[in-house]
Short mmCIF file of C-alpha atoms in Angstrom, two decimals:
data_model
loop_
_atom_site.label_atom_id
_atom_site.label_comp_id
_atom_site.label_asym_id
_atom_site.label_seq_id
_atom_site.Cartn_x
_atom_site.Cartn_y
_atom_site.Cartn_z
CA MET A 29 -1.28 -1.28 48.67
CA ALA A 30 1.43 0.57 46.72
CA GLY A 31 2.81 2.06 49.92
CA THR A 32 2.89 -1.33 51.63
CA LEU A 33 4.77 -2.96 48.76
CA LEU A 34 7.01 -0.10 47.56
CA GLY A 35 7.38 2.03 50.65
CA ALA A 36 7.89 5.77 50.86
CA SER A 37 8.90 6.31 47.23
CA MET A 38 8.68 4.78 43.76
CA ASP A 39 10.15 5.70 40.39
CA LEU A 40 7.25 4.93 38.02
CA HIS A 41 3.49 4.92 38.45
CA GLY A 42 1.30 4.05 35.47
CA GLY A 43 -2.35 4.43 34.58
CA GLY A 44 -4.77 5.86 32.05
CA PHE A 45 -4.73 9.61 31.44
CA ASP A 46 -8.32 9.82 32.75
CA LEU A 47 -7.02 8.84 36.23
CA ARG A 48 -4.77 11.88 36.60
CA PHE A 49 -7.44 13.80 38.47
CA PRO A 50 -8.81 13.14 40.97
CA HIS A 51 -7.61 9.55 41.44
CA HIS A 52 -3.83 9.99 41.20
CA ASP A 53 -3.81 13.47 42.73
CA ASN A 54 -5.71 12.14 45.73
CA GLU A 55 -3.45 9.08 45.96
CA LEU A 56 -0.37 11.31 45.85
CA ALA A 57 -1.70 13.73 48.48
CA GLN A 58 -2.60 10.99 50.94
CA SER A 59 0.65 9.05 50.49
CA GLU A 60 2.94 12.08 50.78
CA ALA A 61 1.07 13.17 53.89
CA TYR A 62 1.47 9.71 55.37
CA PHE A 63 5.17 9.32 54.50
CA GLU A 64 5.90 13.02 55.14
CA ASN A 65 7.74 13.60 51.84
CA ASP A 66 7.14 15.23 48.47
CA CYS A 67 8.50 12.48 46.21
CA TRP A 68 6.22 9.50 46.67
CA VAL A 69 6.12 9.15 42.85
CA ARG A 70 8.95 10.51 40.72
CA TYR A 71 7.34 9.89 37.30
CA PHE A 72 3.75 9.24 36.27
CA LEU A 73 3.10 7.49 32.94
CA HIS A 74 -0.44 8.31 31.85
CA THR A 75 -1.30 6.25 28.79
CA GLY A 76 -3.87 7.16 26.16
CA HIS A 77 -7.16 5.33 25.78
CA LEU A 78 -7.77 2.52 23.34
CA THR A 79 -10.85 3.20 21.23
CA ILE A 80 -12.63 1.06 18.66
CA SER A 81 -13.67 2.87 15.48
CA GLY A 82 -13.64 6.18 17.35
CA CYS A 83 -15.60 5.00 20.44
CA LYS A 84 -14.14 4.36 23.89
CA MET A 85 -13.70 0.65 24.54
CA SER A 86 -16.21 -0.33 27.20
CA LYS A 87 -17.98 -3.47 28.34
CA SER A 88 -21.13 -1.46 28.99
CA LEU A 89 -21.11 -0.25 25.37
CA LYS A 90 -20.35 -3.80 24.23
CA ASN A 91 -17.69 -2.54 21.83
CA PHE A 92 -14.66 -4.22 23.37
CA ILE A 93 -12.49 -6.86 21.71
CA THR A 94 -10.29 -9.40 23.47
CA ILE A 95 -6.67 -10.02 22.54
CA LYS A 96 -7.67 -13.57 21.60
CA ASP A 97 -10.24 -12.24 19.12
CA ALA A 98 -7.80 -9.64 17.77
CA LEU A 99 -5.23 -12.37 17.10
CA LYS A 100 -7.76 -14.20 14.93
CA LYS A 101 -7.62 -11.33 12.43
CA HIS A 102 -4.02 -10.16 12.78
CA SER A 103 -0.73 -11.61 13.97
CA ALA A 104 0.96 -10.61 17.23
CA ARG A 105 3.62 -8.81 15.20
CA GLN A 106 1.02 -6.76 13.35
CA LEU A 107 -0.65 -5.73 16.61
CA ARG A 108 2.72 -4.73 18.08
CA LEU A 109 3.52 -2.68 14.99
CA ALA A 110 0.17 -0.90 15.30
CA PHE A 111 1.02 0.05 18.90
CA LEU A 112 4.59 1.05 18.01
CA LEU A 113 3.35 3.37 15.26
CA HIS A 114 1.42 5.39 17.87
CA SER A 115 2.56 7.32 20.91
CA TRP A 116 1.89 5.53 24.20
CA LYS A 117 0.43 8.73 25.69
CA ASP A 118 -2.05 9.37 22.86
CA THR A 119 -5.39 7.73 22.15
CA LEU A 120 -5.08 4.70 19.87
CA ASP A 121 -8.05 3.89 17.66
CA TYR A 122 -8.25 0.17 16.90
CA SER A 123 -9.80 0.22 13.44
CA SER A 124 -9.26 -1.13 9.95
CA ASN A 125 -7.30 2.01 9.02
CA THR A 126 -4.97 1.59 12.00
CA MET A 127 -4.32 -2.06 11.21
CA ASP A 128 -3.90 -1.32 7.49
CA SER A 129 -1.07 1.06 8.41
CA ALA A 130 0.57 -1.69 10.46
CA LEU A 131 0.17 -4.21 7.64
CA GLN A 132 1.70 -1.79 5.14
CA TYR A 133 4.63 -1.12 7.46
CA GLU A 134 5.21 -4.85 7.94
CA LYS A 135 5.09 -5.50 4.19
CA PHE A 136 7.37 -2.52 3.47
CA MET A 137 10.02 -3.73 5.91
CA ASN A 138 9.69 -7.37 4.88
CA GLU A 139 10.20 -6.56 1.19
CA PHE A 140 13.39 -4.72 2.10
CA PHE A 141 14.70 -7.69 4.08
CA LEU A 142 13.82 -10.08 1.24
CA ASN A 143 15.60 -7.89 -1.32
CA VAL A 144 18.72 -7.66 0.84
CA LYS A 145 18.72 -11.44 1.36
CA ASP A 146 18.51 -11.93 -2.40
CA ILE A 147 21.48 -9.59 -2.93
CA LEU A 148 23.50 -11.41 -0.28
CA ARG A 149 22.75 -14.77 -1.93
CA SER A 150 23.96 -13.59 -5.33
CA PRO A 151 27.32 -15.21 -6.13
CA VAL A 152 30.38 -12.96 -6.37
CA ASP A 153 33.90 -13.67 -7.56
CA VAL A 154 37.02 -12.88 -5.56
CA THR A 155 37.23 -9.31 -6.84
CA GLY A 156 33.57 -8.75 -6.01
CA GLN A 157 34.29 -9.37 -2.34
CA PHE A 158 36.21 -6.09 -2.20
CA GLU A 159 33.58 -3.41 -2.70
CA LYS A 160 34.62 0.11 -3.60
CA TRP A 161 32.72 2.89 -1.90
CA GLU A 162 31.56 5.67 -4.19
CA GLU A 163 29.53 8.81 -3.55
CA GLU A 164 26.23 6.90 -3.35
CA GLU A 165 27.54 4.52 -0.69
CA ILE A 166 29.08 7.34 1.35
CA GLU A 167 25.83 9.29 1.22
CA LEU A 168 23.75 6.26 2.25
CA ASN A 169 26.16 5.42 5.07
CA GLU A 170 26.02 8.97 6.42
CA SER A 171 22.24 8.81 6.29
CA PHE A 172 22.37 5.45 8.09
CA TYR A 173 24.29 6.90 11.03
CA GLY A 174 22.09 9.98 11.04
CA ARG A 175 18.93 7.85 11.21
CA LYS A 176 20.44 5.69 13.98
CA THR A 177 21.06 8.82 16.02
CA ALA A 178 17.52 10.05 15.34
CA VAL A 179 16.06 6.71 16.48
CA HIS A 180 18.12 6.84 19.69
CA GLU A 181 17.06 10.42 20.40
CA ALA A 182 13.40 9.57 19.78
CA LEU A 183 13.49 6.69 22.25
CA CYS A 184 15.25 8.90 24.81
CA ASP A 185 12.47 11.47 24.35
CA SER A 186 9.71 9.81 26.39
CA VAL A 187 10.01 6.51 24.47
CA ASP A 188 8.75 8.03 21.21
CA THR A 189 8.40 4.80 19.23
CA ARG A 190 6.31 6.48 16.54
CA THR A 191 9.14 8.80 15.50
CA ALA A 192 11.65 5.94 15.80
CA MET A 193 9.58 3.76 13.48
CA GLU A 194 9.24 6.58 10.94
CA GLU A 195 13.01 7.16 10.99
CA MET A 196 13.48 3.45 10.28
CA ARG A 197 10.96 3.66 7.44
CA ALA A 198 12.81 6.64 5.96
CA LEU A 199 16.10 4.71 6.13
CA VAL A 200 14.55 1.79 4.23
CA SER A 201 13.16 4.20 1.61
CA GLN A 202 16.68 5.53 0.99
CA CYS A 203 18.01 1.97 0.72
CA ASN A 204 15.27 1.09 -1.77
CA LEU A 205 16.16 4.11 -3.89
CA TYR A 206 19.85 3.17 -3.77
CA MET A 207 19.10 -0.44 -4.82
CA ALA A 208 16.79 0.75 -7.62
CA ASN A 209 19.45 3.12 -8.99
CA ARG A 210 22.04 0.33 -8.92
CA LYS A 211 19.64 -2.04 -10.61
CA SER A 212 18.82 0.38 -13.43
CA ALA A 213 22.56 0.99 -13.94
CA ARG A 214 23.19 -2.80 -14.02
CA ARG A 215 25.61 -2.43 -11.11
CA ARG A 216 25.84 -4.56 -7.99
CA PRO A 217 24.88 -2.72 -4.76
CA ASN A 218 27.22 -2.65 -1.79
CA ARG A 219 26.42 -5.87 0.04
CA ALA A 220 28.24 -5.06 3.28
CA LEU A 221 26.49 -1.71 3.69
CA LEU A 222 23.01 -3.10 3.02
CA GLU A 223 23.64 -6.05 5.33
CA SER A 224 24.77 -3.70 8.10
CA ILE A 225 21.60 -1.63 7.75
CA ALA A 226 19.37 -4.72 7.61
CA ARG A 227 20.99 -6.16 10.75
CA TYR A 228 20.49 -2.88 12.60
CA LEU A 229 16.80 -2.76 11.64
CA THR A 230 16.41 -6.41 12.67
CA HIS A 231 18.04 -5.59 16.02
CA MET A 232 15.65 -2.68 16.63
CA LEU A 233 12.59 -4.74 15.71
CA LYS A 234 13.75 -7.42 18.16
CA ILE A 235 14.01 -4.77 20.89
CA PHE A 236 10.48 -3.62 20.04
CA GLY A 237 9.19 -7.20 20.20
CA ALA A 238 8.20 -7.29 16.52
CA ILE A 239 10.65 -10.17 15.97
CA GLU A 240 10.43 -12.84 18.65
CA GLU A 241 12.21 -15.81 17.11
CA GLU A 242 15.94 -15.97 16.55
CA SER A 243 16.64 -14.39 13.18
CA SER A 244 19.87 -12.91 11.92
CA LEU A 245 18.19 -10.86 9.22
CA GLY A 246 14.59 -9.74 8.90
CA PHE A 247 11.34 -11.42 9.83
CA PRO A 248 11.50 -15.18 10.44
CA VAL A 249 10.06 -17.58 7.87
CA GLY A 250 8.23 -20.82 8.60
CA GLY A 251 7.25 -20.47 12.24
CA PRO A 252 9.00 -20.41 15.62
CA GLY A 253 12.37 -22.12 15.80
CA SER A 254 12.47 -23.21 12.17
CA SER A 255 13.20 -20.02 10.22
CA LEU A 256 16.96 -20.34 9.83
CA ASN A 257 16.87 -24.06 8.98
CA LEU A 258 13.98 -23.65 6.56
CA GLU A 259 15.55 -20.82 4.59
CA GLY A 260 19.01 -22.34 4.60
CA THR A 261 17.67 -25.73 3.55
CA VAL A 262 15.21 -24.93 0.78
CA MET A 263 16.79 -21.86 -0.84
CA PRO A 264 19.49 -23.77 -2.81
CA TYR A 265 16.77 -25.95 -4.34
CA LEU A 266 14.58 -22.96 -5.13
CA GLN A 267 17.53 -21.18 -6.76
CA ALA A 268 18.17 -24.26 -8.90
CA LEU A 269 14.48 -24.39 -9.88
CA SER A 270 14.50 -20.68 -10.70
CA GLU A 271 17.60 -20.98 -12.91
CA PHE A 272 16.12 -24.01 -14.70
CA ARG A 273 12.89 -22.06 -15.29
CA GLU A 274 14.84 -19.10 -16.69
CA GLY A 275 16.59 -21.39 -19.15
CA VAL A 276 13.30 -22.98 -20.23
CA ARG A 277 11.68 -19.55 -20.71
CA LYS A 278 14.58 -18.36 -22.86
CA ILE A 279 14.29 -21.40 -25.13
CA ALA A 280 10.50 -21.01 -25.29
CA ARG A 281 10.82 -17.36 -26.33
CA ASP A 282 13.50 -18.13 -28.92
CA LYS A 283 11.52 -21.06 -30.37
CA LYS A 284 8.19 -19.21 -29.98
CA VAL A 285 6.47 -21.84 -27.83
CA PRO A 286 3.78 -19.90 -25.91
CA GLU A 287 2.43 -23.01 -24.16
CA VAL A 288 5.73 -23.46 -22.30
CA LEU A 289 5.75 -19.79 -21.29
CA GLN A 290 2.22 -20.19 -19.94
CA LEU A 291 3.34 -23.19 -17.87
CA SER A 292 6.27 -21.22 -16.42
CA ASP A 293 3.88 -18.39 -15.54
CA ALA A 294 1.54 -20.87 -13.85
CA LEU A 295 4.46 -22.14 -11.77
CA ARG A 296 5.21 -18.57 -10.67
CA ASP A 297 1.62 -17.38 -10.16
CA ASP A 298 -0.32 -20.44 -9.00
CA ILE A 299 1.89 -23.30 -7.78
CA LEU A 300 4.77 -21.74 -5.84
CA PRO A 301 2.67 -19.18 -3.90
CA GLU A 302 0.81 -22.13 -2.37
CA LEU A 303 4.19 -23.23 -0.98
CA GLY A 304 5.16 -19.78 0.32
CA VAL A 305 7.54 -18.97 -2.55
CA ARG A 306 7.48 -15.80 -4.66
CA LEU A 307 9.33 -15.50 -7.97
CA GLU A 308 9.91 -12.01 -9.35
CA ASP A 309 10.90 -11.80 -13.01
CA HIS A 310 12.94 -8.79 -14.14
CA GLU A 311 13.78 -8.08 -17.76
CA GLY A 312 17.46 -8.75 -18.42
CA LEU A 313 18.16 -9.71 -14.80
CA PRO A 314 18.04 -13.01 -12.85
CA THR A 315 14.73 -13.99 -11.28
CA VAL A 316 14.48 -13.03 -7.61
CA VAL A 317 13.42 -15.82 -5.23
CA LYS A 318 11.74 -14.89 -1.94
CA LEU A 319 10.36 -16.99 0.90
CA VAL A 320 7.17 -15.31 2.06
CA ASP A 321 4.36 -16.36 4.36
CA ARG A 322 1.88 -18.46 2.35
CA GLU A 323 -1.17 -16.54 3.56
CA THR A 324 0.48 -13.27 2.53
CA LEU A 325 1.14 -14.59 -0.96
CA LEU A 326 -2.40 -15.88 -1.33
CA ARG A 327 -3.77 -12.49 -0.27
CA GLU A 328 -1.47 -10.80 -2.79
CA ARG A 329 -2.70 -13.17 -5.49
CA GLU A 330 -6.34 -12.47 -4.68
CA GLU A 331 -5.64 -8.73 -4.62
CA LYS A 332 -3.91 -8.99 -8.01
CA LYS A 333 -6.92 -10.84 -9.42
CA ARG A 334 -9.25 -8.23 -7.94
CA VAL A 335 -7.24 -5.37 -9.48
CA GLU A 336 -7.13 -7.12 -12.87
CA GLU A 337 -10.88 -7.77 -12.70
CA GLU A 338 -11.49 -4.12 -11.82
CA ARG A 339 -9.34 -3.00 -14.76
CA ARG A 340 -11.21 -5.37 -17.08
CA ARG A 341 -14.55 -4.06 -15.80
CA LYS A 342 -13.44 -0.44 -16.33
CA ARG A 343 -12.22 -1.24 -19.85
CA GLU A 344 -15.55 -2.88 -20.68
CA GLU A 345 -17.43 0.06 -19.16
CA ALA A 346 -15.34 2.54 -21.17
CA THR A 347 -15.92 0.51 -24.34
CA ARG A 348 -19.66 0.39 -23.66
CA LYS A 349 -19.85 4.15 -23.08
CA ARG A 350 -17.81 4.81 -26.20
CA GLN A 351 -20.11 2.59 -28.26
CA GLU A 352 -23.18 4.31 -26.80
CA GLN A 353 -21.72 7.72 -27.62
CA GLU A 354 -20.88 6.60 -31.14
CA ALA A 355 -24.37 5.15 -31.57
CA ALA A 356 -25.95 8.37 -30.26
CA ARG A 357 -23.79 10.46 -32.59
CA LEU A 358 -24.66 8.24 -35.56
CA ALA A 359 -28.36 8.47 -34.71
CA LYS A 360 -28.05 12.24 -34.57
CA MET A 361 -26.17 12.32 -37.90
CA LYS A 362 -29.02 10.42 -39.58
CA VAL A 363 -31.56 13.18 -38.85
CA PRO A 364 -31.93 15.59 -41.82
CA PRO A 365 -31.60 19.21 -40.68
CA ARG A 366 -35.11 19.96 -42.04
CA GLU A 367 -36.58 17.48 -39.51
CA MET A 368 -34.50 18.19 -36.41
CA PHE A 369 -36.92 20.77 -34.92
CA LEU A 370 -40.22 19.40 -36.22
CA SER A 371 -40.57 16.95 -33.32
CA GLU A 372 -40.22 19.76 -30.74
CA SER A 373 -43.90 20.76 -30.84
CA ASP A 374 -43.76 21.58 -27.12
CA LYS A 375 -41.42 24.49 -27.96
CA TYR A 376 -42.42 25.70 -31.44
CA SER A 377 -45.69 26.07 -33.37
CA ARG A 378 -44.63 27.29 -36.85
CA PHE A 379 -41.65 26.52 -39.11
CA ASP A 380 -40.30 27.92 -42.40
CA GLU A 381 -39.73 25.96 -45.60
CA ASN A 382 -36.35 24.66 -44.31
CA GLY A 383 -37.80 23.38 -41.04
CA LEU A 384 -36.45 26.23 -38.92
CA PRO A 385 -38.82 27.37 -36.10
CA THR A 386 -40.33 30.84 -36.52
CA HIS A 387 -42.91 31.01 -33.68
CA ASP A 388 -43.11 29.63 -30.16
CA THR A 389 -46.01 27.57 -28.73
CA GLU A 390 -47.97 30.74 -27.91
CA GLY A 391 -47.74 31.85 -31.54
CA LYS A 392 -45.26 34.63 -30.83
CA GLU A 393 -42.53 35.20 -33.38
CA LEU A 394 -39.08 34.18 -32.17
CA SER A 395 -36.61 36.96 -31.39
CA LYS A 396 -33.62 37.59 -33.63
CA GLY A 397 -31.31 36.17 -30.95
CA GLN A 398 -33.33 32.95 -30.70
CA ALA A 399 -33.53 32.62 -34.47
CA LYS A 400 -29.78 33.14 -34.78
CA LYS A 401 -29.07 30.46 -32.17
CA LEU A 402 -31.37 27.96 -33.92
CA LYS A 403 -29.75 28.80 -37.25
CA LYS A 404 -26.33 27.82 -35.84
CA LEU A 405 -27.74 24.51 -34.59
CA PHE A 406 -29.32 23.94 -38.01
CA GLU A 407 -26.01 24.55 -39.81
CA ALA A 408 -24.13 22.24 -37.43
CA GLN A 409 -26.68 19.48 -38.06
CA GLU A 410 -26.41 20.13 -41.79
CA LYS A 411 -22.67 19.38 -41.60
CA LEU A 412 -23.25 16.23 -39.55
CA HIS A 413 -25.91 14.94 -41.93
CA THR A 414 -23.71 15.66 -44.96
CA GLU A 415 -20.93 13.68 -43.28
CA TYR A 416 -23.37 10.82 -42.68
CA LEU A 417 -24.50 10.78 -46.32
CA GLN A 418 -20.86 10.68 -47.39
CA MET A 419 -20.26 7.71 -45.06
CA VAL A 420 -23.26 5.88 -46.52
CA GLN A 421 -22.01 6.53 -50.01
CA ASN A 422 -18.63 5.08 -49.08
CA GLY A 423 -20.22 2.08 -47.37
CA GLY A 424 -19.01 3.08 -43.90
CA ALA A 425 -22.34 3.47 -42.05
CA GLN A 426 -25.49 1.43 -41.58
#
């Protein structure tokens, strides 16, 4: 069939790595003998297997999953990112860990795009339009061009998307560090440089198929065909709402009106996430407004509640253990040293006038070493009991 359609030679021939021998070797031998050449296929692309939780995907094993079913749990972009983060020639395990890595990568990149968009929306005066490059900007720009080269070389090296994606991740990490340093220094980051980097990353993600819709910067918001209009239309209103909320919060703090602060928190935490809007409050800085997928925000909210509940449970557990330890210590303090060994009749049979054991259960006298050890325990209990009596005298113990 291949010979009929493609003739005596072809550039690329694909297939799973398990078909290399004998299937492809036999195919090659027969075709080259028929066409009387030694170049029927110039390049073979043998892809790795797709496994599910470590097992080979197979209908006979009933452990296969259709693309339609996979798209019910994850978006097309998330599936593409999972594939891009692995080499095409290696086995890919479709599992929760694999998809978690893709989700984290998507969130990591999306947060960067949202932060850059917020910086680009920030108003600047005429002088702010002319940005001076300092050592930090020069260093980031050099890194930018270095990472671009590394991405290009990775793709030229047998389409190594995994390395390319990691180089892009490293570039974003450097940008995040740069923005954080500028933020802590109360200085505006270089808008042109960050926009250039964000546009490059957007361009690469479009090439990889991780961004399908038309988007000038980052992942689209609001569905196919509506992202640019949605963001451009609603953001001025959201900025106005955010500034109004900041003013209300300032007055509420100054006038000490906690009810108003609670309402503003409810707007941020409960109301706006339902509409796909995230507000990020920063001490001494303007509130950051981000348009994020509603389902993502709701998952973040549930995760935040889960973490808070887990912290509360751990605090309660720590408090309970501390109270139990204190109760056990108090109970131990109450025991007079003369009585501490008398209940241990399974170990000792005779005691002296102070309650110290002198003989074991067989009637044998305890050795000097044993007696010395018990004497130390007796003295320690004597101190504890004296401390307890002092507490009772001062009214500090029950």
